[in-house]
Short mmCIF file of C-alpha atoms in Angstrom, two decimals:
data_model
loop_
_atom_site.label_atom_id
_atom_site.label_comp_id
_atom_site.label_asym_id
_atom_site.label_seq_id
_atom_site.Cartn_x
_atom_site.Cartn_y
_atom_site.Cartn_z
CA UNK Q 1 5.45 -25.21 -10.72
CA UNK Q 2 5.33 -21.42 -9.09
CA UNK Q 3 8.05 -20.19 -7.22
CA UNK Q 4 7.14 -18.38 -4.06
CA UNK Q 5 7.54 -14.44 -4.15
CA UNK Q 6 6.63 -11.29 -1.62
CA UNK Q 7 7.20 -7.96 -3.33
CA UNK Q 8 6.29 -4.56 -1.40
CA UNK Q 9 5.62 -1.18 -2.15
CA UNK Q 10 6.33 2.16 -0.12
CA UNK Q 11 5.00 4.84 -2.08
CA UNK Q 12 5.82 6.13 -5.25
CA UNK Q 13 6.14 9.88 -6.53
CA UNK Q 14 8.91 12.47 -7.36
CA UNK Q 15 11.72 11.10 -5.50
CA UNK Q 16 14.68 12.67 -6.29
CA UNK Q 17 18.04 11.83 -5.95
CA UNK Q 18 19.16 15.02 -5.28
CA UNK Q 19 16.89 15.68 -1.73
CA UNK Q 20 17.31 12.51 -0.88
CA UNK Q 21 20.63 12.11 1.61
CA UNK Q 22 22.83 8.77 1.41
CA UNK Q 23 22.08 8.39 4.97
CA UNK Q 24 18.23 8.77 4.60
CA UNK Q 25 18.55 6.54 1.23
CA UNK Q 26 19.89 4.51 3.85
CA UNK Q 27 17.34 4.32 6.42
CA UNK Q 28 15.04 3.67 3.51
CA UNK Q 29 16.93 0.47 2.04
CA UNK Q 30 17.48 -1.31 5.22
CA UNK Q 31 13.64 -0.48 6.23
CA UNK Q 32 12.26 -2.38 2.75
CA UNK Q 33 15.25 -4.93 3.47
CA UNK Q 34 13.89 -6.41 6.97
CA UNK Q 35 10.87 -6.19 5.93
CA UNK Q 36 11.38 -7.98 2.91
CA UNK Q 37 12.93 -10.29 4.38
CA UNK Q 38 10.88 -11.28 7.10
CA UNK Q 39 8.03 -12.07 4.14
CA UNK Q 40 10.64 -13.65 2.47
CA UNK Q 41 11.49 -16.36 5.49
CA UNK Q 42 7.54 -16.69 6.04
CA UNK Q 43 7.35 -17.89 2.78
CA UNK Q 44 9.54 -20.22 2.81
CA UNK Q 45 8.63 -21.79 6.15
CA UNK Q 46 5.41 -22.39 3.84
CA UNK Q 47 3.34 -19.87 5.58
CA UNK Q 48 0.02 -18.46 3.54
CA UNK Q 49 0.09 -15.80 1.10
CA UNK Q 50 -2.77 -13.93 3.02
CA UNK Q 51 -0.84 -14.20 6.13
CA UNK Q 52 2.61 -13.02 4.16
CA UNK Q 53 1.07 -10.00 3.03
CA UNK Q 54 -0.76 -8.93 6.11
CA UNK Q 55 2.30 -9.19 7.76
CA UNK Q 56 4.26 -6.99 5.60
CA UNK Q 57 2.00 -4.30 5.35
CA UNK Q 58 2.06 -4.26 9.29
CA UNK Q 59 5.08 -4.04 9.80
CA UNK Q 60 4.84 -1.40 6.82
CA UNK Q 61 2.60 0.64 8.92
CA UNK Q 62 4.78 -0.12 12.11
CA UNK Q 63 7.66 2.14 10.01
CA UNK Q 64 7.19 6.11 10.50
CA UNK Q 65 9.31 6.40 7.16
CA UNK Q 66 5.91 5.69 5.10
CA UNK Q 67 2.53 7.29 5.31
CA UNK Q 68 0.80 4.27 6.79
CA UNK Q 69 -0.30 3.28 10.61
CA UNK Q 70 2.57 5.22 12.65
CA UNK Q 71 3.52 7.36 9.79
CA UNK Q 72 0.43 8.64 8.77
CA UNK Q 73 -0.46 11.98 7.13
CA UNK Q 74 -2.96 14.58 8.45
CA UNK Q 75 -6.21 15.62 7.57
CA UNK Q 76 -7.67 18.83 6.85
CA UNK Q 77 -8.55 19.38 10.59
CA UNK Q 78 -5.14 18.07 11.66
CA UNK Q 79 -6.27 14.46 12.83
CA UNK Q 80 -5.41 11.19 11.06
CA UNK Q 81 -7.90 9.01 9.38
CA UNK Q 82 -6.64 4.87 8.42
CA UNK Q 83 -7.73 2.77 5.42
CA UNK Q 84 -6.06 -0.40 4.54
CA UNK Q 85 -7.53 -3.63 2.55
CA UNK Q 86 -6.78 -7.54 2.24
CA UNK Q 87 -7.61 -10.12 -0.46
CA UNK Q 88 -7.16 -13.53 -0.83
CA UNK Q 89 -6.82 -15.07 -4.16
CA UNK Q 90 -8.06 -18.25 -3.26
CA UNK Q 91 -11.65 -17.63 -2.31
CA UNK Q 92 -11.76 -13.92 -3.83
CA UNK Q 93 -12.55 -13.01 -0.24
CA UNK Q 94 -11.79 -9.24 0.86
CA UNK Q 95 -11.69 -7.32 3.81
CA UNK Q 96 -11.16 -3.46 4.27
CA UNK Q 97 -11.81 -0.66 6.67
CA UNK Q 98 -11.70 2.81 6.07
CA UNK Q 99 -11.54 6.08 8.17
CA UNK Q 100 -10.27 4.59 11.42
CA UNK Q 101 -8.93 7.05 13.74
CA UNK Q 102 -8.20 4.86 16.68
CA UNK Q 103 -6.45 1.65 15.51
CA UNK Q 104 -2.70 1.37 15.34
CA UNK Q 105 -2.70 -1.22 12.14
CA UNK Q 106 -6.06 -0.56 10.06
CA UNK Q 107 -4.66 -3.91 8.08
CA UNK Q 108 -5.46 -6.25 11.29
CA UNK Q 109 -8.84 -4.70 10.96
CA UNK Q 110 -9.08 -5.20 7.69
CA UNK Q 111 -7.64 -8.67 7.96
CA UNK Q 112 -10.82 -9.73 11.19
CA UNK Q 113 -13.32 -7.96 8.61
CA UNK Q 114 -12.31 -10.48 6.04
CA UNK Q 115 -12.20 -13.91 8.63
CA UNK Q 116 -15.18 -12.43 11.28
CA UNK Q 117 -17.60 -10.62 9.67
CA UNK Q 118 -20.12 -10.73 6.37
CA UNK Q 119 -19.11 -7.69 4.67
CA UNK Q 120 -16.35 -6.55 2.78
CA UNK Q 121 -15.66 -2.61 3.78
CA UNK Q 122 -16.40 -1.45 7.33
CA UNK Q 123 -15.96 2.36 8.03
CA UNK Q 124 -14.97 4.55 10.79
CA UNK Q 125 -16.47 4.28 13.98
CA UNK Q 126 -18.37 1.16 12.95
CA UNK Q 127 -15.24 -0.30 11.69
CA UNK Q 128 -13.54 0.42 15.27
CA UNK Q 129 -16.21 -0.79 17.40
CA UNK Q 130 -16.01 -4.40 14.95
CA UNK Q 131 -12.31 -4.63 15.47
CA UNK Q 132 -12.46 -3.72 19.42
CA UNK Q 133 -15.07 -6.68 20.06
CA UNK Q 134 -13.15 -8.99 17.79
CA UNK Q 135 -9.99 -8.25 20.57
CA UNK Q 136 -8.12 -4.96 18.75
CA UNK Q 137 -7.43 -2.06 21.01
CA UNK Q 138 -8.29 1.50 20.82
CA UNK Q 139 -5.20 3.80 20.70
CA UNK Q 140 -5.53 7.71 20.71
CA UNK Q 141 -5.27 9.51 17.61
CA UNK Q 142 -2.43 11.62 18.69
CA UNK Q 143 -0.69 8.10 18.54
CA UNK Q 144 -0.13 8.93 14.72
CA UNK Q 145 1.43 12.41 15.32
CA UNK Q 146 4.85 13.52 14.46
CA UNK Q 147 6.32 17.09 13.69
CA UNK Q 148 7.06 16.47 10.48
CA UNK Q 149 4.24 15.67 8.98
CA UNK Q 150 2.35 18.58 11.19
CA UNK Q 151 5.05 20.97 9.01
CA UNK Q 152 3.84 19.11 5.94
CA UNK Q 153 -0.16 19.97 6.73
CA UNK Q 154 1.00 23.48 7.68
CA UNK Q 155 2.66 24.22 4.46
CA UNK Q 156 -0.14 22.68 2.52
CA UNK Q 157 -2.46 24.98 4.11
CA UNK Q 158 -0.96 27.80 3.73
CA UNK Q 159 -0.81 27.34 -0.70
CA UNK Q 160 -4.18 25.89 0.48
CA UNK Q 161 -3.33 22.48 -1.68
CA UNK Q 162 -4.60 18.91 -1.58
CA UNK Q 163 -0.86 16.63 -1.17
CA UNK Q 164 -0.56 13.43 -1.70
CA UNK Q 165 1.71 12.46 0.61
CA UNK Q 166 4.63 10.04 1.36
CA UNK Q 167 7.78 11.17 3.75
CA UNK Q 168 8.98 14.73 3.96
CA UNK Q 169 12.67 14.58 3.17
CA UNK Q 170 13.36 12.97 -0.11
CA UNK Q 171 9.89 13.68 -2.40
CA UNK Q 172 8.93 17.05 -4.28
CA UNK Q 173 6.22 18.67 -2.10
CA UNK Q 174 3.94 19.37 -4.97
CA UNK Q 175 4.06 16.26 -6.57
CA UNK Q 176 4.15 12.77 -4.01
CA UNK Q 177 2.25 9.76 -3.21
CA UNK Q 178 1.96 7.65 -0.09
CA UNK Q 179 0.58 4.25 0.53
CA UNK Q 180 2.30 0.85 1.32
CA UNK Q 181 1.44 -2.85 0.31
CA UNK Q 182 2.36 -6.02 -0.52
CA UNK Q 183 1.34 -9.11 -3.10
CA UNK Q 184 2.37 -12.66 -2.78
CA UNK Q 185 2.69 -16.24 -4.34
CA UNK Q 186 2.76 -18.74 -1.61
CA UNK Q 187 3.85 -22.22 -2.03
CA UNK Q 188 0.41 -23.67 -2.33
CA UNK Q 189 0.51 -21.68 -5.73
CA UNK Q 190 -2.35 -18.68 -3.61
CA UNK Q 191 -2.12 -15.22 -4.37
CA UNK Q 192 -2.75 -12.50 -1.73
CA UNK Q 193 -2.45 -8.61 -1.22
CA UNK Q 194 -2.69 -6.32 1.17
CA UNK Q 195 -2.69 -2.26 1.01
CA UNK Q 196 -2.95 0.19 3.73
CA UNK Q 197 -2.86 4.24 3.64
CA UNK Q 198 -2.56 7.52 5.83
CA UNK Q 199 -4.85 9.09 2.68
CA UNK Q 200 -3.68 12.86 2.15
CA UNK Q 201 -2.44 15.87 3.72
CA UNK Q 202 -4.63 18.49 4.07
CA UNK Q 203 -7.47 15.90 2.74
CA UNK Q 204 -11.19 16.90 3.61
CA UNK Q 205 -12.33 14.57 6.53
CA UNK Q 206 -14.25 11.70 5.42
CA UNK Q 207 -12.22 11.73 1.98
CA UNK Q 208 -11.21 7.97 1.16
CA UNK Q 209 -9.08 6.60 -1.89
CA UNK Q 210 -8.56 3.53 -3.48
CA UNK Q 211 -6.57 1.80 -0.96
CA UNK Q 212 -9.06 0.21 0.93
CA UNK Q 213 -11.67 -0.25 -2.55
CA UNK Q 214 -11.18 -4.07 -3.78
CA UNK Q 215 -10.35 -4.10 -7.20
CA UNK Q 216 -9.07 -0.21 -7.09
CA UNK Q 217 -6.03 -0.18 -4.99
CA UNK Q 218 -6.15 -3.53 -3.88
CA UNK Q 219 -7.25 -6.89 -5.65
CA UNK Q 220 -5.59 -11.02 -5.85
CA UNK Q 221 -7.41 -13.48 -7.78
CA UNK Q 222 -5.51 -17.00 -8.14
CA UNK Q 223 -6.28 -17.11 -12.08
CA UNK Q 224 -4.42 -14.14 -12.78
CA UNK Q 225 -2.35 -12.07 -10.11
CA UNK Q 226 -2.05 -9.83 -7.42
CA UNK Q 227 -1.95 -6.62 -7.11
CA UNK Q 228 -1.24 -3.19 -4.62
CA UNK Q 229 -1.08 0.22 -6.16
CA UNK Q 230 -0.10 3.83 -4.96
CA UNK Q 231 -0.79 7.29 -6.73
CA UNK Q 232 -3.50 9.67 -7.27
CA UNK Q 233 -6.05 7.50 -5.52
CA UNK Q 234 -9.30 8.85 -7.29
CA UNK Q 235 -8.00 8.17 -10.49
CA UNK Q 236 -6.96 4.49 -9.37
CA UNK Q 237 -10.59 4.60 -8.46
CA UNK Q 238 -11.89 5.95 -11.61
CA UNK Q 239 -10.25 2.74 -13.63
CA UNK Q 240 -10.56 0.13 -11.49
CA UNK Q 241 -6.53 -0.11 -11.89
CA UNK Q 242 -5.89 -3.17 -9.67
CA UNK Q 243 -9.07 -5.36 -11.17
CA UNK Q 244 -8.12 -3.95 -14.71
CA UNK Q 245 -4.90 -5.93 -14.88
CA UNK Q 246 -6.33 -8.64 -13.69
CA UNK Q 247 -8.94 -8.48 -16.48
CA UNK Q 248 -6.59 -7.83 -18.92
CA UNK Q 249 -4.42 -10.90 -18.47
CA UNK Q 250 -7.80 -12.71 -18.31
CA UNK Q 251 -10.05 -11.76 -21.01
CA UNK Q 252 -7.03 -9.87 -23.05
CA UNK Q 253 -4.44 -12.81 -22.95
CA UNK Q 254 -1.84 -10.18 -22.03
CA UNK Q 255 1.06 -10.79 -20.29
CA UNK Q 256 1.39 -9.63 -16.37
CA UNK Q 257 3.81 -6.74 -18.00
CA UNK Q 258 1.76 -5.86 -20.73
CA UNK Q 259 -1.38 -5.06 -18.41
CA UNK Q 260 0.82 -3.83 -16.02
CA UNK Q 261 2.47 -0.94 -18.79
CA UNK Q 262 -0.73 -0.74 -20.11
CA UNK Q 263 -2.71 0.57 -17.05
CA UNK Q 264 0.62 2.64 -15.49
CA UNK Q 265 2.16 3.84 -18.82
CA UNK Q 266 -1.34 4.85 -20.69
CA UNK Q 267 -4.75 4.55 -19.07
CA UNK Q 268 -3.61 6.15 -15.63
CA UNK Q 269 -1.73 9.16 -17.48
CA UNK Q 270 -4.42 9.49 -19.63
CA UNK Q 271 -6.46 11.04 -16.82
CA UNK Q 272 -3.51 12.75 -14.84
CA UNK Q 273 -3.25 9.58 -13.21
CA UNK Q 274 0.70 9.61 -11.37
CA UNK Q 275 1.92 6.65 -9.44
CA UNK Q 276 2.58 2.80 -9.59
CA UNK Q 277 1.85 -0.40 -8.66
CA UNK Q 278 3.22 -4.03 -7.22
CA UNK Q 279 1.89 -7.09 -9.15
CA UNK Q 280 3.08 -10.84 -8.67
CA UNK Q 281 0.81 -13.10 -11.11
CA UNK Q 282 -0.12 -17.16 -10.40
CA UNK Q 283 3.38 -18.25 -12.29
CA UNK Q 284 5.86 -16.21 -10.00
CA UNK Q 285 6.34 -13.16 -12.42
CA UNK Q 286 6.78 -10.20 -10.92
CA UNK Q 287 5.90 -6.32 -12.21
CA UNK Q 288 6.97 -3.28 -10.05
CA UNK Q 289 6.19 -0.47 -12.81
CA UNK Q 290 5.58 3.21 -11.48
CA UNK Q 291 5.46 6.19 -13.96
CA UNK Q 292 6.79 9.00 -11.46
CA UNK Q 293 10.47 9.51 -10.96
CA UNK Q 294 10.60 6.42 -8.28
CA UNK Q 295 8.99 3.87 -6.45
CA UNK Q 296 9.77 2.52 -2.48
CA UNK Q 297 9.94 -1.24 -3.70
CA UNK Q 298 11.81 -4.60 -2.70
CA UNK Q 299 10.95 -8.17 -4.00
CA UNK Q 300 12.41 -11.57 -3.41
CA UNK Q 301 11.40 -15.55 -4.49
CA UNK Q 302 12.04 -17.74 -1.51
CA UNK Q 303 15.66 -18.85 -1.69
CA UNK Q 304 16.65 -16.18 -3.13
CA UNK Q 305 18.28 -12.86 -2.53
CA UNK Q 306 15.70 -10.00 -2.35
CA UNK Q 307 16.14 -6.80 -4.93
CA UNK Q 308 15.39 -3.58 -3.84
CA UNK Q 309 14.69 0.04 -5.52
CA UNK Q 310 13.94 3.50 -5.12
CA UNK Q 311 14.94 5.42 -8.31
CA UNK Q 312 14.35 4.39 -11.99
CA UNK Q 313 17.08 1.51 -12.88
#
């Protein structure tokens, strides 16, 4: 018998106790908390793990704290290109778009691309035009914009680097990663997940990581687990990280923490790979391991209270 579980992810990277205020620690807790906990009361009003996730990760992207939807990053020619991905575990069915400009949450897109249409990945203005007939509107791009992350692009031009990005205040400018998602164990024993990105500052237009990539950044399959990941997305790309846990509890017989330290702590490293990942497997085990200095995470079984973290425990 599984027991129901929603975990999230905000972005992990240097997060450091240190930059980060009590008040902003603040604003960051009680964001993860309702969000948590409106997954939380879905689940246990016996609502579907595809639907628990998709709603997390918009109300994810609804949060300017994290690089997602309204908190988005900007590109190298200061607009904001979207990619965000669902999976359901049931039918290993997957939707994702990817370099949408002009839709305020990419994971609704993602989410019609999965019900409405044949494929699997739709991209930029193809993806827009799917989502506008299917009923989504079109918002401006300027939408996304906020002054802080316009500082962020600035300063990353001007040392002319590539950031991974996540919220200005509390992470280490050189060294930060920014993407949101959510896994989930419904009732009905289905696994879902759901990620969704801003991408990069200072990224080349057109550039797109592993968030929306099934199996990458994003993959649920009810034999084994689910999983969302945020980091260095080409490297996440480069291993497969989501689908490699999965395949290692699978064909390995490992446990969901042993793949999970195994793909976090030693293949992702192993190619300058930084970051972490959410995974919630088909018994109700949860994994939240990250190997930067934190992790934007919260977690919580129906009934129960939810847990939430930032730093290293």
């Amino acid at each position: 018998m599984n027991k129901a579980v929603i975990a999230i992810h905000g972005g992990a990277g240097a997060i450091s106790r240190g930059q980060l205020s009590p008040e902003r620690e603040r604003e960051y807790v009680e964001a993860l908390a309702g969000i948590v906990e409106t997954a939380q009361a879905m689940l246990e009003a016996n609502e579907s793990a595809l639907d628990v996730v998709t709603e997390a990760v918009r109300l994810l992207e609804e949060c300017p704290l994290f690089n997602a939807g309204i908190g988005s990053v900007y590109t190298a020619d200061a607009r904001h290109e979207l990619d965000a991905c669902v999976m359901d575990g049931n039918l290993l069915q997957a939707g994702a778009v990817a370099g949408v400009r002009h839709l305020q949450n990419p994971v609704l897109a993602a989410r019609l691309v999965l019900e409405r249409s044949p494929h699997v990945l739709l991209i930029g203005e193809g993806a827009e035009h799917f989502a506008e007939r299917e009923g989504m509107p079109l918002v401006e791009n300027s939408l996304f914009d906020s002054e802080a992350r316009y500082q962020q692009l600035q300063q990353a031009r001007s040392v002319g680097e590539v950031s991974l990005d996540h919220a200005s205040a509390p992470l280490d400018e050189q060294n930060k990663t920014g993407t949101v998602g959510a896994v989930a164990l419904d009732m009905m024993g289905n696994l879902a997940a759901a990620t969704s990105t801003g991408g990069m500052t200072n990224k080349l237009p057109g550039r797109v990581g592993d968030s929306p990539i099934p199996g990458a950044g994003c993959y649920a399959n009810n034999a084994s687990v689910a999983v969302s990941c945020t980091g260095t997305g080409e490297v996440f790309m480069r291993t497969l990280a989501a689908y490699d846990i999965s395949a290692l509890m699978e064909y390995g017989g490992l446990s969901l923490q042993e793949a999970c330290e195994r793909v976090v702590m030693e293949k992702l490293p192993a190619l300058g790979g930084s970051g972490g990942l959410i995974a919630v497997d088909r018994e109700g085990n949860v994994s939240l391991p990250f190997n930067s200095e934190g992790m934007y995470r919260a977690f919580a079984f129906a009934g129960d209270a939810p847990s939430i973290g930032i730093y290293r425990e």
